[in-house]
Amino acid sequence: MAKKLSIRQKLIIITVILIIYPMVIIGYTGYKNYAKAIKEKVIQYSWQSVNELSDLLMERTLKLNTFAQEMLYDDNIYVFDKQLKLQVCKDILSEYTFKEDFERYLKSILHSKSELKAVFFHFTANGKTYGVNKNFQAYNPPDLLIEDIYNSAKEQKGKPIWYFHEEYNNSIGIYLIKMVYDINSLEEIGVLAYKIDEGYLFDSFKDFAISKKQNISIYNDDYIKLFAFDSFSLASTPVDIKKMLNNNKQGIEEVFINHDTLYIIYKDVTPIDWKITVTISSNIFLEDVKKTAKKIAILCTLTLPLWMVVIYIMYFDIVKPTKILINTMKRVEDGEIGATVQIKRQDELGYVFDSFNNMSIEISNLINSVYKKQIALKDAQIKALQAQINPHFLYNTLETISWKAKLADLDEISEMIEAFAFIIDASLNRGNEREIPLFKEIEYIDNYAFLIQKRFGDRISIIKEIDSDTLDCIIPMLSIQPFIENAVYHGLENKKGGGHIYLKSGIQGYRLLMEVMDDGIGMSEEKLQLIKKYLDEDVDIEKEVQSNTHIGMINVHRRIRLMYGKEYGIDLSSHRGKGTCVTVILPFKK
């Protein structure tokens, strides 16, 4: 029943089955777009949080800086410094009285500023430190802390700076310190240090994290964490904040840790160079979206059996027969004429199979009727081209033999006649050979060279450089000798003093190269281009070409192309007064 349905009907059925599938596609696309929108929205909110927190922290730190600067105008410190110096020099005031009075002054400062946890002052005059904490009790920081604070403040020469110290409970103590100088003499009085209440700086930050599911951290300029509030647990893998932020003022970093993507938004708090970071987790803000995605994945999985049925039907009813047709077409391409598809169908594919079978049978009939005619015609053309012999060579050879008969002994004449007979036999080709080994062509050339030497003596010499690997190569019969003859009669015969002919052979990839080069008179550029034109164009050489030299060269070129294809033939170059070079390009086969 399935084979009686048309492909169109089958496609309609498949389309109906696939109607539900766009729902899955839309669901997936919707998930991706929704997730992207949520991510952008959360990052936007986080940026807003970072900006608000930065402004809030900047406002509070500037307020404390301003307070520290205002202390320069408080005369009490200068008065106590004078009293201390008098006490040291004249022992007017007791140490106890001075301590009580100065701590009472520090308590007044602490009482007026709820932002402070403690305040102390280290006098340079006596090297002692006086301080009170938030409970208004005496506060004596460790000597090492005082020494480090003193050195840090002194480097800044009166400018308030922030100082951080790790406390006994692994928390970070935050101090605002400032070196105090006498207004008039600029003499160093001591260092004033405020220990800042972290709650004043950071407690309000927790509201941002709780409401928006963010982790908030604050680092100083040395990337020491001053404050952290986590709304969710981070992965156990640590994040190198210093390397990540890389001294940038603000930005967003994306970190993939333990199957979670963290987005860390950070910004510098000016002018104190602290850095606020807000971390959000994609696993948290996409939690609901991922649940929906899992449901979609389950739905897609449930459709797989249906898809398997559809693929099974399509393969056995459409794809498999089509592959059989393709394989049969490849068999025809490989030369199996008349191959047909043995499938009978009543749909559109059946029509295609029948049309292909009819076409294949028709091609087989045409080839059978035409092929033999074409082969016979080509063989006749090759034989006609091969049968053309240069009568000029025959005439000169006979003249030389006649001359030698009068002047030389009979043995030499016999050798010349034998050499000439060898060449005549090759030209007549009584064995009807189309191709011969290269070494046999070399024999023809050697006999030809023997006759040339008898006629011209030492004026003309033939030098051979034959690669031994090419001697067994198959070449068209008499495809090299005509160019030796051309080099003699048109390159060297009319040259004063004669010259040399070089015959070389070599292998270049899949090609055999034979080179015939002389150092004769050469030819003009006009004549060279004319011959090349005849080599490239399919003209009637009997009517167009006047020179027998040109006809012989063109005959060899066309004979090679008829036998092996257009990528083979001869290449010609010549320069007036320098000589001519003919390269015969043949397929390399043994």
Coordinates of C-alpha atoms in Angstrom, one line a residue:
M1 CA 0.0 0.0 0.0
A2 CA 2.9 2.4 0.9
K3 CA 4.4 2.1 -2.6
K4 CA 1.1 3.2 -4.3
L5 CA 1.2 6.5 -2.4
S6 CA 3.0 9.4 -4.2
I7 CA 5.9 11.1 -2.6
R8 CA 3.8 14.2 -2.2
Q9 CA 1.3 12.2 -0.1
K10 CA 4.0 10.7 2.0
L11 CA 5.5 14.2 2.6
I12 CA 2.1 15.4 3.7
I13 CA 1.8 12.5 6.2
I14 CA 5.3 13.3 7.5
T15 CA 4.4 17.0 7.9
V16 CA 1.3 16.1 9.9
I17 CA 3.4 14.0 12.2
L18 CA 5.9 16.9 12.6
I19 CA 3.3 19.5 13.5
I20 CA 4.0 18.9 17.2
Y21 CA 7.7 19.3 16.8
P22 CA 7.7 23.1 16.3
M23 CA 6.3 23.3 19.8
V24 CA 9.5 21.8 21.0
I25 CA 11.6 24.1 18.9
I26 CA 9.6 27.1 20.1
G27 CA 9.9 25.9 23.7
Y28 CA 13.7 25.6 23.4
T29 CA 14.0 29.0 21.7
G30 CA 11.7 30.5 24.3
Y31 CA 13.9 29.0 27.1
K32 CA 17.1 30.5 25.6
N33 CA 15.5 33.9 25.1
Y34 CA 13.9 33.9 28.5
A35 CA 17.2 32.8 30.2
K36 CA 19.0 35.5 28.3
A37 CA 16.5 38.2 29.3
I38 CA 16.6 37.1 33.0
K39 CA 20.4 37.2 32.9
E40 CA 20.4 40.7 31.4
K41 CA 17.8 41.8 33.9
V42 CA 19.7 40.4 36.9
I43 CA 23.0 41.9 35.7
Q44 CA 21.3 45.2 35.2
Y45 CA 19.9 45.1 38.8
S46 CA 23.3 44.1 40.1
W47 CA 24.9 47.0 38.3
Q48 CA 22.4 49.2 40.0
S49 CA 23.2 47.7 43.3
V50 CA 27.0 48.2 42.8
N51 CA 26.4 51.8 41.9
E52 CA 24.2 52.4 44.9
L53 CA 26.5 50.7 47.3
S54 CA 29.5 52.5 45.8
D55 CA 27.8 55.9 46.3
L56 CA 26.8 54.9 49.8
L57 CA 30.2 53.8 50.8
M58 CA 31.9 56.8 49.2
E59 CA 29.5 59.1 51.1
R60 CA 30.3 57.5 54.5
T61 CA 34.1 57.3 53.9
L62 CA 34.2 60.9 52.8
K63 CA 32.2 61.9 55.9
L64 CA 34.8 60.2 58.1
N65 CA 37.7 61.8 56.1
T66 CA 36.1 65.2 56.6
F67 CA 35.8 64.5 60.3
A68 CA 39.5 63.6 60.5
Q69 CA 40.5 66.8 58.7
E70 CA 38.3 68.9 61.0
M71 CA 40.4 67.6 63.9
L72 CA 43.2 69.8 62.7
Y73 CA 41.2 72.8 64.0
D74 CA 40.6 71.3 67.4
D75 CA 43.0 73.2 69.8
N76 CA 42.7 70.5 72.6
I77 CA 45.3 68.3 71.0
Y78 CA 47.8 71.1 70.7
V79 CA 47.0 72.1 74.3
F80 CA 47.5 68.6 75.6
D81 CA 50.8 68.4 73.7
K82 CA 52.1 71.5 75.3
Q83 CA 51.1 70.2 78.8
L84 CA 52.8 66.9 78.0
K85 CA 56.0 68.6 77.1
L86 CA 55.9 70.7 80.2
Q87 CA 55.2 67.6 82.3
V88 CA 58.2 65.9 80.7
C89 CA 60.5 68.9 81.2
K90 CA 59.4 70.3 84.5
D91 CA 57.3 67.5 86.0
I92 CA 54.4 69.9 86.8
L93 CA 51.6 67.5 86.0
S94 CA 51.4 63.9 87.1
E95 CA 51.1 61.2 84.5
Y96 CA 47.9 60.1 86.0
T97 CA 46.2 63.5 85.8
F98 CA 47.3 63.9 82.2
K99 CA 46.0 60.5 81.3
E100 CA 42.6 61.1 82.9
D101 CA 42.1 64.4 81.2
F102 CA 43.2 63.3 77.8
E103 CA 41.1 60.1 77.9
R104 CA 38.1 62.3 78.9
Y105 CA 38.7 64.4 75.8
L106 CA 38.9 61.2 73.6
K107 CA 35.6 60.0 75.2
S108 CA 34.0 63.2 74.1
I109 CA 35.1 62.6 70.5
L110 CA 33.9 59.0 70.7
H111 CA 30.6 60.1 72.2
S112 CA 30.0 62.5 69.3
K113 CA 30.7 59.9 66.6
S114 CA 28.6 56.7 66.6
E115 CA 30.6 55.6 63.6
L116 CA 33.7 54.9 65.7
K117 CA 34.5 51.8 67.9
A118 CA 37.6 53.3 69.4
V119 CA 40.0 56.2 69.2
F120 CA 43.6 56.6 70.4
F121 CA 46.4 59.0 70.1
H122 CA 50.1 58.3 70.2
F123 CA 52.2 61.2 71.4
T124 CA 55.7 61.6 69.9
A125 CA 56.9 63.6 72.9
N126 CA 56.7 60.7 75.4
G127 CA 56.2 57.8 73.1
K128 CA 53.0 56.8 74.9
T129 CA 49.5 55.9 73.6
Y130 CA 46.2 56.9 75.1
G131 CA 42.9 55.6 73.9
V132 CA 39.2 54.6 74.7
N133 CA 36.8 52.2 73.2
K134 CA 33.1 52.3 72.6
N135 CA 32.4 51.3 76.2
F136 CA 34.4 54.4 77.2
Q137 CA 37.0 52.3 78.8
A138 CA 40.8 52.6 78.4
Y139 CA 42.0 51.2 75.1
N140 CA 45.6 50.2 74.7
P141 CA 46.4 48.7 71.2
P142 CA 49.4 46.4 70.8
D143 CA 52.8 48.0 70.4
L144 CA 53.3 46.4 67.0
L145 CA 50.0 47.9 65.8
I146 CA 50.9 51.3 67.1
E147 CA 54.4 51.2 65.5
D148 CA 53.0 50.1 62.1
I149 CA 50.2 52.8 62.2
Y150 CA 52.8 55.4 63.2
N151 CA 55.1 54.6 60.3
S152 CA 52.2 54.4 57.8
A153 CA 50.8 57.8 58.9
K154 CA 54.2 59.4 58.9
E155 CA 54.7 58.5 55.2
Q156 CA 51.5 60.4 54.3
K157 CA 52.7 63.6 56.1
G158 CA 49.3 64.6 57.5
K159 CA 47.0 63.1 54.9
P160 CA 44.3 60.9 56.4
I161 CA 44.7 57.3 55.2
W162 CA 42.9 54.0 55.8
Y163 CA 44.7 51.2 57.7
F164 CA 43.7 47.6 58.0
H165 CA 44.7 45.1 60.7
E166 CA 43.8 41.5 61.2
E167 CA 42.2 41.1 64.6
Y168 CA 42.4 38.1 67.0
N169 CA 39.1 36.7 65.7
N170 CA 40.3 36.7 62.1
S171 CA 38.2 39.8 61.4
I172 CA 39.7 42.9 59.8
G173 CA 40.0 46.1 61.9
I174 CA 39.5 49.2 59.9
Y175 CA 41.3 52.4 61.0
L176 CA 41.4 55.9 59.8
I177 CA 44.8 57.4 60.8
K178 CA 46.3 60.8 60.5
M179 CA 49.6 62.4 61.6
V180 CA 49.1 65.6 63.5
Y181 CA 51.6 68.5 63.3
D182 CA 51.8 71.8 65.2
I183 CA 50.0 74.4 63.1
N184 CA 52.7 77.1 63.7
S185 CA 55.9 75.2 64.0
L186 CA 54.9 72.2 61.9
E187 CA 56.5 70.1 64.6
E188 CA 55.3 66.5 64.8
I189 CA 52.8 66.0 67.7
G190 CA 51.7 62.4 67.1
V191 CA 49.3 60.1 65.3
L192 CA 45.5 60.1 65.7
A193 CA 43.7 56.8 64.9
Y194 CA 40.0 56.1 64.7
K195 CA 38.9 52.5 64.7
I196 CA 35.8 52.4 62.5
D197 CA 32.6 50.6 63.3
E198 CA 32.1 48.0 60.5
G199 CA 28.4 48.1 61.1
Y200 CA 28.3 51.8 60.2
L201 CA 30.0 51.1 56.8
F202 CA 28.5 47.8 55.9
D203 CA 25.3 46.8 57.7
S204 CA 22.9 48.4 55.3
F205 CA 24.6 46.4 52.4
K206 CA 22.9 43.2 53.6
D207 CA 19.5 44.5 52.5
F208 CA 20.7 44.5 48.9
A209 CA 22.0 40.9 49.0
I210 CA 18.9 39.5 50.8
S211 CA 16.3 41.1 48.5
K212 CA 18.1 40.3 45.2
K213 CA 19.9 37.0 46.1
Q214 CA 23.4 38.4 45.6
N215 CA 26.7 37.9 47.3
I216 CA 28.4 41.2 48.2
S217 CA 32.1 41.6 49.1
I218 CA 34.2 44.7 49.7
Y219 CA 38.0 44.6 49.2
N220 CA 40.6 47.3 50.0
D221 CA 43.3 48.4 47.6
D222 CA 45.4 45.4 48.5
Y223 CA 42.5 43.0 47.8
I224 CA 42.0 42.2 51.5
K225 CA 38.3 41.3 52.1
L226 CA 36.8 43.9 54.5
F227 CA 33.2 42.7 54.3
A228 CA 31.3 39.8 52.9
F229 CA 27.6 38.8 53.0
D230 CA 26.6 35.7 51.1
S231 CA 23.0 35.0 50.2
F232 CA 24.0 31.7 48.7
S233 CA 26.9 29.3 49.1
L234 CA 29.7 29.6 46.6
A235 CA 31.5 26.7 45.1
S236 CA 34.4 25.3 47.0
T237 CA 36.8 26.2 44.3
P238 CA 38.4 29.6 45.3
V239 CA 38.3 32.6 43.0
D240 CA 41.5 34.6 42.6
I241 CA 39.9 38.1 42.9
K242 CA 43.2 40.0 42.4
K243 CA 44.0 38.1 39.2
M244 CA 40.4 38.4 37.9
L245 CA 39.9 42.1 38.5
N246 CA 43.4 42.9 37.1
N247 CA 43.3 46.5 38.4
N248 CA 40.4 47.4 36.2
K249 CA 38.1 50.2 37.6
Q250 CA 34.9 48.4 36.8
G251 CA 33.5 45.6 34.8
I252 CA 31.9 42.1 34.7
E253 CA 33.7 38.8 34.9
E254 CA 32.2 35.4 34.0
V255 CA 33.6 32.4 35.9
F256 CA 32.6 28.8 35.4
I257 CA 33.1 26.8 38.6
N258 CA 31.6 23.3 39.5
H259 CA 28.8 23.3 36.9
D260 CA 27.8 26.9 37.8
T261 CA 28.4 30.2 36.0
L262 CA 29.2 33.1 38.3
Y263 CA 28.9 36.7 37.1
I264 CA 31.0 39.0 39.2
I265 CA 30.2 42.7 38.8
Y266 CA 32.8 45.0 40.4
K267 CA 33.5 48.7 40.7
D268 CA 36.0 50.9 42.4
V269 CA 34.9 53.2 45.3
T270 CA 36.6 56.6 44.8
P271 CA 38.7 58.1 46.2
I272 CA 39.7 55.3 48.6
D273 CA 40.3 52.7 45.9
W274 CA 38.2 50.0 47.6
K275 CA 36.4 47.6 45.3
I276 CA 32.8 46.4 45.6
T277 CA 31.9 43.1 44.0
V278 CA 28.5 41.6 43.6
T279 CA 28.3 37.9 42.6
I280 CA 25.3 36.3 41.1
S281 CA 24.8 32.6 40.3
S282 CA 23.2 31.4 37.1
N283 CA 22.1 28.2 38.9
I284 CA 20.0 30.4 41.3
F285 CA 18.5 33.0 39.0
L286 CA 17.8 30.4 36.3
E287 CA 16.5 27.8 38.7
D288 CA 12.9 28.0 37.6
V289 CA 13.9 28.3 33.9
K290 CA 16.0 25.1 34.2
K291 CA 13.1 23.2 35.6
T292 CA 11.0 24.2 32.6
A293 CA 13.9 23.2 30.3
K294 CA 14.0 19.7 31.9
K295 CA 10.4 19.3 31.2
I296 CA 10.9 20.3 27.6
A297 CA 13.8 17.8 27.4
I298 CA 11.6 15.0 28.7
L299 CA 9.0 15.9 26.0
C300 CA 11.6 15.8 23.3
T301 CA 12.8 12.4 24.6
L302 CA 9.3 11.0 24.4
T303 CA 9.0 12.0 20.7
L304 CA 12.1 10.0 19.8
P305 CA 10.3 6.6 19.3
L306 CA 7.9 8.4 16.9
W307 CA 10.9 9.8 15.0
M308 CA 12.5 6.4 14.8
V309 CA 9.3 5.1 13.1
V310 CA 9.3 8.0 10.6
I311 CA 13.0 7.5 9.8
Y312 CA 12.4 3.8 9.3
I313 CA 9.6 4.4 6.8
M314 CA 11.5 7.1 4.9
Y315 CA 14.6 4.9 4.6
F316 CA 13.0 1.8 3.4
D317 CA 10.5 3.5 1.1
I318 CA 12.4 6.5 -0.2
V319 CA 16.1 6.7 0.8
K320 CA 17.1 3.1 0.2
P321 CA 15.7 3.0 -3.4
T322 CA 17.3 6.4 -4.1
K323 CA 20.7 5.0 -3.0
I324 CA 20.2 2.1 -5.3
L325 CA 19.6 4.5 -8.2
I326 CA 22.7 6.5 -7.3
N327 CA 24.9 3.4 -7.1
T328 CA 23.6 2.3 -10.6
M329 CA 24.4 5.8 -12.0
K330 CA 27.9 5.5 -10.6
R331 CA 28.3 2.1 -12.3
V332 CA 27.4 3.8 -15.6
E333 CA 29.9 6.6 -14.9
D334 CA 32.6 3.9 -14.4
G335 CA 31.9 2.4 -17.8
E336 CA 29.3 -0.2 -17.2
I337 CA 27.1 0.6 -20.2
G338 CA 23.5 -0.5 -20.1
A339 CA 23.2 -0.9 -16.3
T340 CA 19.6 -0.7 -15.0
V341 CA 17.7 -0.4 -11.7
Q342 CA 15.8 -3.6 -10.9
I343 CA 12.9 -2.0 -8.9
K344 CA 9.3 -1.7 -10.0
R345 CA 7.2 1.0 -8.4
Q346 CA 4.0 2.9 -9.2
D347 CA 4.9 6.3 -7.8
E348 CA 7.1 9.1 -8.8
L349 CA 10.3 7.2 -8.0
G350 CA 9.1 4.3 -10.2
Y351 CA 8.8 6.8 -13.1
V352 CA 12.3 8.1 -12.4
F353 CA 13.7 4.5 -12.4
D354 CA 11.9 3.6 -15.7
S355 CA 13.2 6.8 -17.3
F356 CA 16.8 6.1 -16.2
N357 CA 16.6 2.5 -17.4
N358 CA 15.3 3.6 -20.9
M359 CA 18.1 6.3 -21.1
S360 CA 20.8 3.7 -20.1
I361 CA 19.6 1.3 -22.7
E362 CA 19.5 4.0 -25.4
I363 CA 23.0 5.1 -24.5
S364 CA 24.2 1.5 -24.8
N365 CA 22.7 1.2 -28.3
L366 CA 24.2 4.5 -29.5
I367 CA 27.6 3.6 -28.2
N368 CA 27.5 0.2 -29.9
S369 CA 26.6 1.8 -33.2
V370 CA 28.9 4.8 -33.1
Y371 CA 31.9 3.6 -31.1
K372 CA 33.4 1.4 -33.8
K373 CA 33.0 4.2 -36.4
Q374 CA 34.8 6.7 -34.2
I375 CA 37.7 4.3 -33.4
A376 CA 38.1 3.5 -37.1
L377 CA 38.1 7.2 -38.0
K378 CA 40.7 8.0 -35.3
D379 CA 43.0 5.2 -36.3
A380 CA 42.8 6.3 -39.9
Q381 CA 43.6 9.9 -38.9
I382 CA 46.6 8.7 -36.9
K383 CA 47.9 6.6 -39.7
A384 CA 47.5 9.4 -42.2
L385 CA 49.5 11.8 -39.9
Q386 CA 52.1 9.1 -39.3
A387 CA 52.5 8.3 -43.0
Q388 CA 53.8 11.8 -43.9
I389 CA 57.6 11.6 -44.3
N390 CA 59.9 14.5 -45.1
P391 CA 61.1 13.8 -48.6
H392 CA 63.9 16.4 -48.1
F393 CA 65.7 13.9 -45.8
L394 CA 65.3 11.1 -48.3
Y395 CA 66.7 13.2 -51.1
N396 CA 69.8 14.4 -49.1
T397 CA 70.5 10.9 -47.9
L398 CA 70.4 9.4 -51.4
E399 CA 72.7 12.3 -52.6
T400 CA 75.2 11.5 -49.8
I401 CA 75.2 7.8 -50.6
S402 CA 75.8 8.6 -54.3
W403 CA 78.7 10.9 -53.4
K404 CA 80.2 8.3 -51.1
A405 CA 79.9 5.6 -53.8
K406 CA 82.3 7.5 -55.9
L407 CA 84.9 8.4 -53.2
A408 CA 84.7 5.8 -50.5
D409 CA 85.1 2.0 -50.3
L410 CA 82.2 -0.4 -50.4
D411 CA 82.2 -1.2 -46.7
E412 CA 81.4 2.3 -45.7
I413 CA 78.7 2.6 -48.4
S414 CA 77.3 -0.7 -47.0
E415 CA 77.1 0.8 -43.5
M416 CA 75.3 3.9 -44.8
I417 CA 72.8 1.8 -46.8
E418 CA 72.1 -0.3 -43.7
A419 CA 71.5 2.7 -41.5
F420 CA 69.3 4.3 -44.2
A421 CA 67.4 1.1 -44.7
F422 CA 66.7 0.9 -40.9
I423 CA 65.2 4.4 -41.0
I424 CA 63.2 3.7 -44.1
D425 CA 61.8 0.5 -42.5
A426 CA 60.7 2.6 -39.5
S427 CA 59.1 5.2 -41.6
L428 CA 57.1 2.6 -43.6
N429 CA 56.0 0.9 -40.4
R430 CA 55.2 -2.3 -42.0
G431 CA 54.4 -3.8 -38.6
N432 CA 51.7 -1.2 -38.1
E433 CA 53.1 -0.1 -34.7
R434 CA 51.6 3.0 -33.0
E435 CA 53.9 3.0 -30.0
I436 CA 57.4 1.8 -29.3
P437 CA 59.8 1.8 -26.4
L438 CA 62.1 4.9 -26.1
F439 CA 65.2 2.8 -26.6
K440 CA 64.0 1.7 -30.0
E441 CA 63.4 5.4 -31.0
I442 CA 67.0 6.0 -29.8
E443 CA 68.1 3.4 -32.3
Y444 CA 66.4 5.3 -35.2
I445 CA 68.1 8.5 -34.0
D446 CA 71.5 6.7 -33.7
N447 CA 71.2 5.5 -37.3
Y448 CA 70.1 9.0 -38.4
A449 CA 73.1 10.5 -36.5
F450 CA 75.4 8.0 -38.3
L451 CA 74.3 9.3 -41.7
I452 CA 74.5 12.9 -40.6
Q453 CA 78.1 12.4 -39.4
K454 CA 79.0 10.9 -42.8
R455 CA 77.7 13.9 -44.5
F456 CA 78.8 16.8 -42.3
G457 CA 81.7 15.2 -40.4
D458 CA 82.5 17.0 -37.2
R459 CA 80.5 20.1 -38.0
I460 CA 77.4 18.6 -36.4
S461 CA 77.3 16.4 -33.3
I462 CA 74.4 14.9 -31.3
I463 CA 74.9 14.7 -27.6
K464 CA 72.5 12.4 -25.6
E465 CA 71.6 12.6 -21.9
I466 CA 69.1 9.8 -21.5
D467 CA 67.8 8.9 -18.1
S468 CA 68.1 5.1 -17.8
D469 CA 64.7 4.9 -16.1
T470 CA 63.0 6.3 -19.3
L471 CA 64.4 3.7 -21.8
D472 CA 61.5 1.4 -21.3
C473 CA 58.9 4.2 -21.6
I474 CA 56.3 3.8 -24.4
I475 CA 56.2 6.7 -26.9
P476 CA 54.6 7.2 -30.3
M477 CA 56.7 5.9 -33.1
L478 CA 58.9 8.5 -34.8
S479 CA 57.9 11.3 -32.4
I480 CA 61.5 12.5 -31.6
Q481 CA 63.5 11.8 -34.8
P482 CA 61.7 14.6 -36.8
F483 CA 62.9 17.2 -34.4
I484 CA 66.5 16.0 -34.7
E485 CA 66.1 16.4 -38.4
N486 CA 64.7 19.9 -38.1
A487 CA 67.6 20.9 -35.8
V488 CA 70.1 19.7 -38.5
Y489 CA 68.6 21.3 -41.6
H490 CA 67.0 24.4 -40.2
G491 CA 69.2 25.2 -37.2
L492 CA 72.8 24.0 -37.9
E493 CA 73.2 23.3 -41.6
N494 CA 73.4 27.0 -42.5
K495 CA 75.3 28.0 -39.4
K496 CA 79.0 28.7 -40.0
G497 CA 81.1 26.1 -38.2
G498 CA 78.1 23.8 -37.4
G499 CA 77.0 23.1 -33.8
H500 CA 75.5 20.7 -31.4
I501 CA 72.2 19.0 -30.8
Y502 CA 71.3 17.9 -27.3
L503 CA 68.8 15.1 -26.7
K504 CA 67.6 14.7 -23.0
S505 CA 65.0 12.7 -21.3
G506 CA 63.5 12.9 -17.8
I507 CA 60.5 12.1 -15.6
Q508 CA 58.4 14.9 -14.1
G509 CA 55.6 13.5 -11.9
Y510 CA 53.3 11.4 -14.2
R511 CA 54.9 12.8 -17.4
L512 CA 57.8 11.9 -19.6
L513 CA 59.7 14.9 -21.0
M514 CA 61.9 14.6 -24.1
E515 CA 64.0 17.7 -25.0
V516 CA 65.7 18.4 -28.4
M517 CA 67.8 21.5 -28.2
D518 CA 70.3 23.0 -30.7
D519 CA 72.6 26.0 -30.7
G520 CA 71.8 26.9 -34.3
I521 CA 70.5 30.0 -35.9
G522 CA 67.1 29.9 -34.2
M523 CA 64.0 31.7 -35.6
S524 CA 62.4 35.1 -35.5
E525 CA 59.7 35.9 -32.9
E526 CA 57.1 36.3 -35.7
K527 CA 57.8 32.9 -37.0
L528 CA 57.8 31.3 -33.5
Q529 CA 54.4 32.8 -32.7
L530 CA 53.0 31.7 -36.0
I531 CA 54.0 28.1 -35.3
K532 CA 52.6 28.2 -31.8
K533 CA 49.3 29.5 -33.3
Y534 CA 49.1 26.5 -35.6
L535 CA 49.9 24.2 -32.7
D536 CA 47.0 25.7 -30.6
E537 CA 44.4 26.0 -33.5
D538 CA 42.8 23.2 -35.4
V539 CA 43.5 24.5 -38.9
D540 CA 44.0 22.6 -42.2
I541 CA 47.7 22.4 -42.2
E542 CA 47.9 21.4 -45.9
K543 CA 46.3 24.7 -46.9
E544 CA 47.5 27.1 -44.3
V545 CA 51.1 25.9 -43.6
Q546 CA 53.6 26.3 -46.3
S547 CA 56.8 24.9 -44.7
N548 CA 57.3 21.1 -44.5
T549 CA 59.1 21.8 -41.2
H550 CA 56.1 23.2 -39.7
I551 CA 53.9 20.4 -41.1
G552 CA 56.1 17.7 -39.5
M553 CA 56.2 19.5 -36.2
I554 CA 52.4 20.0 -36.2
N555 CA 51.7 16.4 -37.3
V556 CA 53.7 15.1 -34.3
H557 CA 51.9 17.5 -31.9
R558 CA 48.5 16.5 -33.2
R559 CA 49.3 12.8 -33.2
I560 CA 50.3 12.9 -29.5
R561 CA 47.1 14.8 -28.6
L562 CA 44.9 12.3 -30.5
M563 CA 46.6 9.4 -28.7
Y564 CA 46.8 10.8 -25.2
G565 CA 44.8 13.9 -24.8
K566 CA 45.2 17.7 -24.9
E567 CA 47.4 17.9 -21.8
Y568 CA 50.2 16.3 -23.9
G569 CA 52.0 17.5 -27.0
I570 CA 55.1 19.7 -27.7
D571 CA 56.3 23.0 -26.3
L572 CA 58.5 25.3 -28.5
S573 CA 60.9 28.1 -27.7
S574 CA 63.5 29.8 -29.9
H575 CA 65.8 32.8 -30.0
R576 CA 67.4 34.3 -33.1
G577 CA 71.1 33.5 -33.2
K578 CA 70.9 31.3 -30.1
G579 CA 69.0 28.2 -31.0
T580 CA 65.8 26.3 -30.7
C581 CA 64.4 24.0 -28.0
V582 CA 61.5 21.5 -28.5
T583 CA 60.1 19.8 -25.5
V584 CA 57.9 16.7 -26.2
I585 CA 55.5 16.0 -23.3
L586 CA 54.2 12.4 -23.1
P587 CA 52.5 10.3 -20.4
F588 CA 54.9 8.3 -18.3
K589 CA 54.1 4.6 -18.9
K590 CA 56.2 1.5 -19.4

